[in-house]
Short mmCIF file of N, CA and C in Angstrom, two decimals:
data_model
loop_
_atom_site.label_atom_id
_atom_site.label_comp_id
_atom_site.label_asym_id
_atom_site.label_seq_id
_atom_site.Cartn_x
_atom_site.Cartn_y
_atom_site.Cartn_z
N MET D 1 2.56 71.84 12.43
CA MET D 1 2.80 72.77 13.52
C MET D 1 2.83 72.04 14.86
N SER D 2 2.01 71.01 15.01
CA SER D 2 1.99 70.29 16.28
C SER D 2 3.29 69.53 16.52
N ILE D 3 3.97 69.14 15.45
CA ILE D 3 5.25 68.44 15.59
C ILE D 3 6.28 69.36 16.24
N PHE D 4 6.29 70.62 15.82
CA PHE D 4 7.23 71.58 16.38
C PHE D 4 6.94 71.85 17.85
N ARG D 5 5.68 71.89 18.20
CA ARG D 5 5.31 72.09 19.61
C ARG D 5 5.78 70.92 20.47
N LYS D 6 5.63 69.72 19.95
CA LYS D 6 6.08 68.54 20.69
C LYS D 6 7.60 68.57 20.86
N LEU D 7 8.32 68.97 19.82
CA LEU D 7 9.78 69.04 19.90
C LEU D 7 10.23 70.10 20.91
N LEU D 8 9.52 71.21 20.97
CA LEU D 8 9.89 72.26 21.91
C LEU D 8 9.62 71.84 23.36
N LYS D 9 8.60 71.03 23.57
CA LYS D 9 8.27 70.59 24.93
C LYS D 9 9.11 69.40 25.38
N ASP D 10 9.69 68.68 24.43
CA ASP D 10 10.47 67.48 24.75
C ASP D 10 11.84 67.90 25.28
N ASP D 11 12.14 67.56 26.55
CA ASP D 11 13.41 67.93 27.15
C ASP D 11 14.26 66.71 27.52
N SER D 12 13.98 65.57 26.92
CA SER D 12 14.76 64.36 27.23
C SER D 12 16.19 64.48 26.73
N GLY D 13 16.42 65.18 25.65
CA GLY D 13 17.76 65.38 25.14
C GLY D 13 18.59 66.28 26.04
N ALA D 14 17.94 67.21 26.73
CA ALA D 14 18.65 68.12 27.63
C ALA D 14 19.29 67.35 28.77
N THR D 15 18.64 66.32 29.27
CA THR D 15 19.19 65.53 30.35
C THR D 15 20.45 64.82 29.90
N ALA D 16 20.45 64.28 28.71
CA ALA D 16 21.64 63.60 28.19
C ALA D 16 22.79 64.58 28.03
N ILE D 17 22.50 65.78 27.58
CA ILE D 17 23.54 66.80 27.44
C ILE D 17 24.11 67.18 28.79
N GLU D 18 23.25 67.31 29.79
CA GLU D 18 23.72 67.65 31.14
C GLU D 18 24.63 66.56 31.69
N TYR D 19 24.25 65.31 31.50
CA TYR D 19 25.11 64.21 31.96
C TYR D 19 26.45 64.22 31.22
N GLY D 20 26.42 64.54 29.95
CA GLY D 20 27.65 64.63 29.17
C GLY D 20 28.56 65.73 29.67
N LEU D 21 27.97 66.88 30.02
CA LEU D 21 28.77 67.99 30.55
C LEU D 21 29.36 67.64 31.91
N ILE D 22 28.60 66.98 32.75
CA ILE D 22 29.10 66.56 34.06
C ILE D 22 30.25 65.58 33.89
N ALA D 23 30.11 64.63 32.98
CA ALA D 23 31.18 63.66 32.73
C ALA D 23 32.43 64.36 32.21
N ALA D 24 32.26 65.35 31.35
CA ALA D 24 33.41 66.09 30.82
C ALA D 24 34.12 66.86 31.93
N LEU D 25 33.37 67.49 32.82
CA LEU D 25 33.98 68.23 33.92
C LEU D 25 34.73 67.30 34.87
N ILE D 26 34.17 66.15 35.14
CA ILE D 26 34.84 65.17 36.01
C ILE D 26 36.12 64.70 35.34
N SER D 27 36.09 64.48 34.04
CA SER D 27 37.28 64.04 33.32
C SER D 27 38.38 65.09 33.38
N VAL D 28 38.02 66.34 33.19
CA VAL D 28 39.02 67.42 33.24
C VAL D 28 39.63 67.50 34.64
N ALA D 29 38.81 67.39 35.66
CA ALA D 29 39.32 67.44 37.04
C ALA D 29 40.23 66.25 37.32
N ALA D 30 39.87 65.07 36.84
CA ALA D 30 40.69 63.88 37.06
C ALA D 30 42.03 64.00 36.35
N ILE D 31 42.03 64.51 35.14
CA ILE D 31 43.29 64.68 34.40
C ILE D 31 44.19 65.67 35.11
N ALA D 32 43.63 66.75 35.61
CA ALA D 32 44.43 67.74 36.33
C ALA D 32 45.01 67.14 37.61
N ALA D 33 44.20 66.38 38.33
CA ALA D 33 44.68 65.76 39.57
C ALA D 33 45.76 64.73 39.29
N PHE D 34 45.57 63.90 38.27
CA PHE D 34 46.57 62.89 37.94
C PHE D 34 47.88 63.53 37.49
N SER D 35 47.79 64.64 36.78
CA SER D 35 49.00 65.34 36.34
C SER D 35 49.78 65.86 37.54
N ALA D 36 49.07 66.43 38.49
CA ALA D 36 49.74 66.96 39.68
C ALA D 36 50.36 65.85 40.51
N VAL D 37 49.64 64.77 40.69
CA VAL D 37 50.15 63.64 41.46
C VAL D 37 51.31 62.99 40.72
N GLY D 38 51.20 62.87 39.41
CA GLY D 38 52.26 62.27 38.62
C GLY D 38 53.56 63.04 38.73
N SER D 39 53.48 64.36 38.70
CA SER D 39 54.68 65.19 38.84
C SER D 39 55.31 64.99 40.20
N GLY D 40 54.50 64.90 41.23
CA GLY D 40 55.02 64.67 42.57
C GLY D 40 55.71 63.33 42.70
N ILE D 41 55.14 62.31 42.10
CA ILE D 41 55.73 60.97 42.16
C ILE D 41 57.06 60.95 41.40
N ILE D 42 57.11 61.60 40.25
CA ILE D 42 58.36 61.65 39.48
C ILE D 42 59.45 62.35 40.29
N ASN D 43 59.10 63.45 40.93
CA ASN D 43 60.08 64.17 41.74
C ASN D 43 60.57 63.30 42.90
N THR D 44 59.68 62.59 43.54
CA THR D 44 60.05 61.71 44.65
C THR D 44 60.96 60.59 44.18
N LEU D 45 60.64 59.96 43.08
CA LEU D 45 61.47 58.89 42.56
C LEU D 45 62.85 59.40 42.13
N ASN D 46 62.90 60.58 41.55
CA ASN D 46 64.18 61.18 41.18
C ASN D 46 65.04 61.48 42.41
N THR D 47 64.41 61.94 43.47
CA THR D 47 65.13 62.21 44.71
C THR D 47 65.69 60.91 45.29
N ILE D 48 64.90 59.87 45.29
CA ILE D 48 65.37 58.57 45.80
C ILE D 48 66.53 58.07 44.95
N LYS D 49 66.39 58.19 43.63
CA LYS D 49 67.46 57.74 42.73
C LYS D 49 68.75 58.52 42.98
N ASN D 50 68.63 59.84 43.12
CA ASN D 50 69.82 60.66 43.36
C ASN D 50 70.48 60.33 44.70
N ASN D 51 69.68 60.02 45.70
CA ASN D 51 70.24 59.69 47.02
C ASN D 51 70.91 58.31 47.01
N MET D 52 70.49 57.44 46.12
CA MET D 52 71.09 56.12 46.05
C MET D 52 72.41 56.12 45.29
N ASP D 53 72.61 57.15 44.47
CA ASP D 53 73.86 57.21 43.68
C ASP D 53 75.04 57.59 44.51
#
């Protein structure tokens, strides 16, 4: 029974999960930002290419 009490009081795993969730949120935000910037760059390069033709 004391083992279960120790496991319930131990919150070191919760910190690792929180860091994992923060890293996942940052990754999602970075992917969204890169996608938006990438589309803008493609449009700009296409405009330059069309103007050079």
